[in-house]
C-alpha positions as CSV (number, residue, x, y, z in Angstrom):
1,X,-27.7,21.3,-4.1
2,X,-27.0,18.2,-6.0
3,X,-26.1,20.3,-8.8
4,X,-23.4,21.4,-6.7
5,X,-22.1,18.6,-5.5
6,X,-21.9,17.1,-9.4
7,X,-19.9,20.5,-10.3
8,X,-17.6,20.2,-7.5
9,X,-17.1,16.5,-8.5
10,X,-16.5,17.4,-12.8
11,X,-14.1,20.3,-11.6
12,X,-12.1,17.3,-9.4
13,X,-11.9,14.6,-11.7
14,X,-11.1,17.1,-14.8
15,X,-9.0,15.4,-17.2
16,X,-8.0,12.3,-14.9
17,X,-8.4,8.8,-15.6
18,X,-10.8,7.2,-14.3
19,X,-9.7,4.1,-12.5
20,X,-13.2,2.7,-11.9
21,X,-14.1,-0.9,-11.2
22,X,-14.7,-3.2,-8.1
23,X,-11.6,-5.2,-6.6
24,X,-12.7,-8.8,-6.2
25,X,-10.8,-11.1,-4.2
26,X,-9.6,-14.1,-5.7
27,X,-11.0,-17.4,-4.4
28,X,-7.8,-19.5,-5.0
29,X,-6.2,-19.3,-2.5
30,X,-3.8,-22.6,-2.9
31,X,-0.2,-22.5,-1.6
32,X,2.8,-21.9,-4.4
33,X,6.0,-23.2,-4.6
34,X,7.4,-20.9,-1.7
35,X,10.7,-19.9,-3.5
36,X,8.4,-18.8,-6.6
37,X,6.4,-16.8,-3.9
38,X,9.5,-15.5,-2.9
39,X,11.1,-14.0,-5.6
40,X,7.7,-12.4,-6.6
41,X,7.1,-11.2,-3.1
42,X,10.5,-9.4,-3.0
43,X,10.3,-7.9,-6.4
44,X,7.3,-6.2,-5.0
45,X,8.7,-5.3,-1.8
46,X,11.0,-3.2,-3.9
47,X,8.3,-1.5,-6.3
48,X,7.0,-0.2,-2.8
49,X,7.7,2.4,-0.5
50,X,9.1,1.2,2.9
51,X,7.4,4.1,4.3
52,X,4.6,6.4,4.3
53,X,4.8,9.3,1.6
54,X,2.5,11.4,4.1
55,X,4.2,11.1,7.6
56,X,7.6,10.0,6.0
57,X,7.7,7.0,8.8
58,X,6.7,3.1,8.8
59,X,3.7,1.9,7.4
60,X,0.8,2.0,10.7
61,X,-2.1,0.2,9.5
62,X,-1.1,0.3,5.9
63,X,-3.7,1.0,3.4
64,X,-4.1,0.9,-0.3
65,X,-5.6,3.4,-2.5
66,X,-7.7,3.3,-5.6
67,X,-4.5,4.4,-7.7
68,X,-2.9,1.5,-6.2
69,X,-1.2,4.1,-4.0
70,X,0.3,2.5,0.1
71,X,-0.1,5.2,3.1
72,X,-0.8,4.6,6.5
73,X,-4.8,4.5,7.9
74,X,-4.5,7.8,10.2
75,X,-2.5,9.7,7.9
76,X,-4.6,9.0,4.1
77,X,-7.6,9.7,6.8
78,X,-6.2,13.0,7.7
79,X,-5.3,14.3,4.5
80,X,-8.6,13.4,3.1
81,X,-10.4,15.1,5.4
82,X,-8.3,18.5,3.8
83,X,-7.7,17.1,0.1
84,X,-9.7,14.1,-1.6
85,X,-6.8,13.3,-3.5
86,X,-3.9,10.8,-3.6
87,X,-1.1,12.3,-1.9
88,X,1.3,10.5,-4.6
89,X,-0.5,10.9,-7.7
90,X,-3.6,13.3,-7.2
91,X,-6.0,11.1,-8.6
92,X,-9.7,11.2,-6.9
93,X,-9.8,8.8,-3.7
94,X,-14.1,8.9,-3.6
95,X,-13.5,8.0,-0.2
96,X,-11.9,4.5,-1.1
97,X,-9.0,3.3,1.2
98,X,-8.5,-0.5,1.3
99,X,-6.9,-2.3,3.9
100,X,-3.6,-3.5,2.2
101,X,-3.3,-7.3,4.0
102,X,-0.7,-8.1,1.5
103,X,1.7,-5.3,2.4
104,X,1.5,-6.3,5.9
105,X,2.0,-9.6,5.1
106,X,4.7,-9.2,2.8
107,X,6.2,-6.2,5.4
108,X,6.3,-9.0,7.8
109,X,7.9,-11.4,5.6
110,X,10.3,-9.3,5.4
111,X,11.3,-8.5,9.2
112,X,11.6,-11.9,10.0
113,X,14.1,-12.1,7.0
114,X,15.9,-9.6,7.9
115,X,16.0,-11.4,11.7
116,X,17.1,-13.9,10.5
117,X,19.7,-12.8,8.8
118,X,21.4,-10.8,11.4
119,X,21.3,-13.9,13.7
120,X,23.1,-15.7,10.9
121,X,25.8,-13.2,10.8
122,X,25.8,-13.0,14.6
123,X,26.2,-17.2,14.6
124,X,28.9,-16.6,11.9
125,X,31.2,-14.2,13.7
126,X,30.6,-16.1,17.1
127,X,32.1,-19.3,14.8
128,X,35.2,-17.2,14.2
């Protein structure tokens, strides 16, 4: 049976890259220069998604992939359960879905930017 299963796994992977290795988190953890922080946190806002390739909605409990791939928990869950694959790129999951802390954080970021600038275009055009 474990013949099988190593079958299965060469027919799978077949011709695709393997993206192998561990992630490690990086100890330093200092505080930047905020604007620096800023502009780089921006720039990849706009590499991203704002939503979920599976359900085509917000990011619920956003989570990355191996590929480097964002999807929300339930749906990467539920299409794994069908299709071990990336939804965006096909590559092999092996199960791996990390929680992506730095989406939310930058996700959130972004909300209260976008606040913020609505209530400075509401303070604006009460000044008027």
């Amino acid at each position: 049976q474990g013949w099988q299963l190593d079958r299965e796994w060469e027919e799978v992977t077949k011709g695709k890259k393997n993206l192998g290795g561990t992630v490690v988190a990086s100890a330093n953890r200092d505080k930047k220069v905020e604007n620096a922080d800023d502009a780089d946190e921006i720039a990849m806002l706009e590499k991203i998604p704002f939503a979920c390739i599976i359900c085509e909605g917000p990011y619920r409990e956003p989570i990355q992939t191996r590929c480097g791939h964002y999807f929300c928990e339930p749906c990467a869950l539920k299409r794994y359960r069908k299709d071990p694959t990336c939804a965006a790129c096909g590559a092999g999951t092996n199960g791996v879905f990390n929680s992506a802390k730095k989406l939310k954080k930058l996700l959130e970021k972004k909300k209260e930017r976008e606040e913020q600038k609505k209530k400075e275009e509401e303070e604006a055009q009460e000044e008027q």
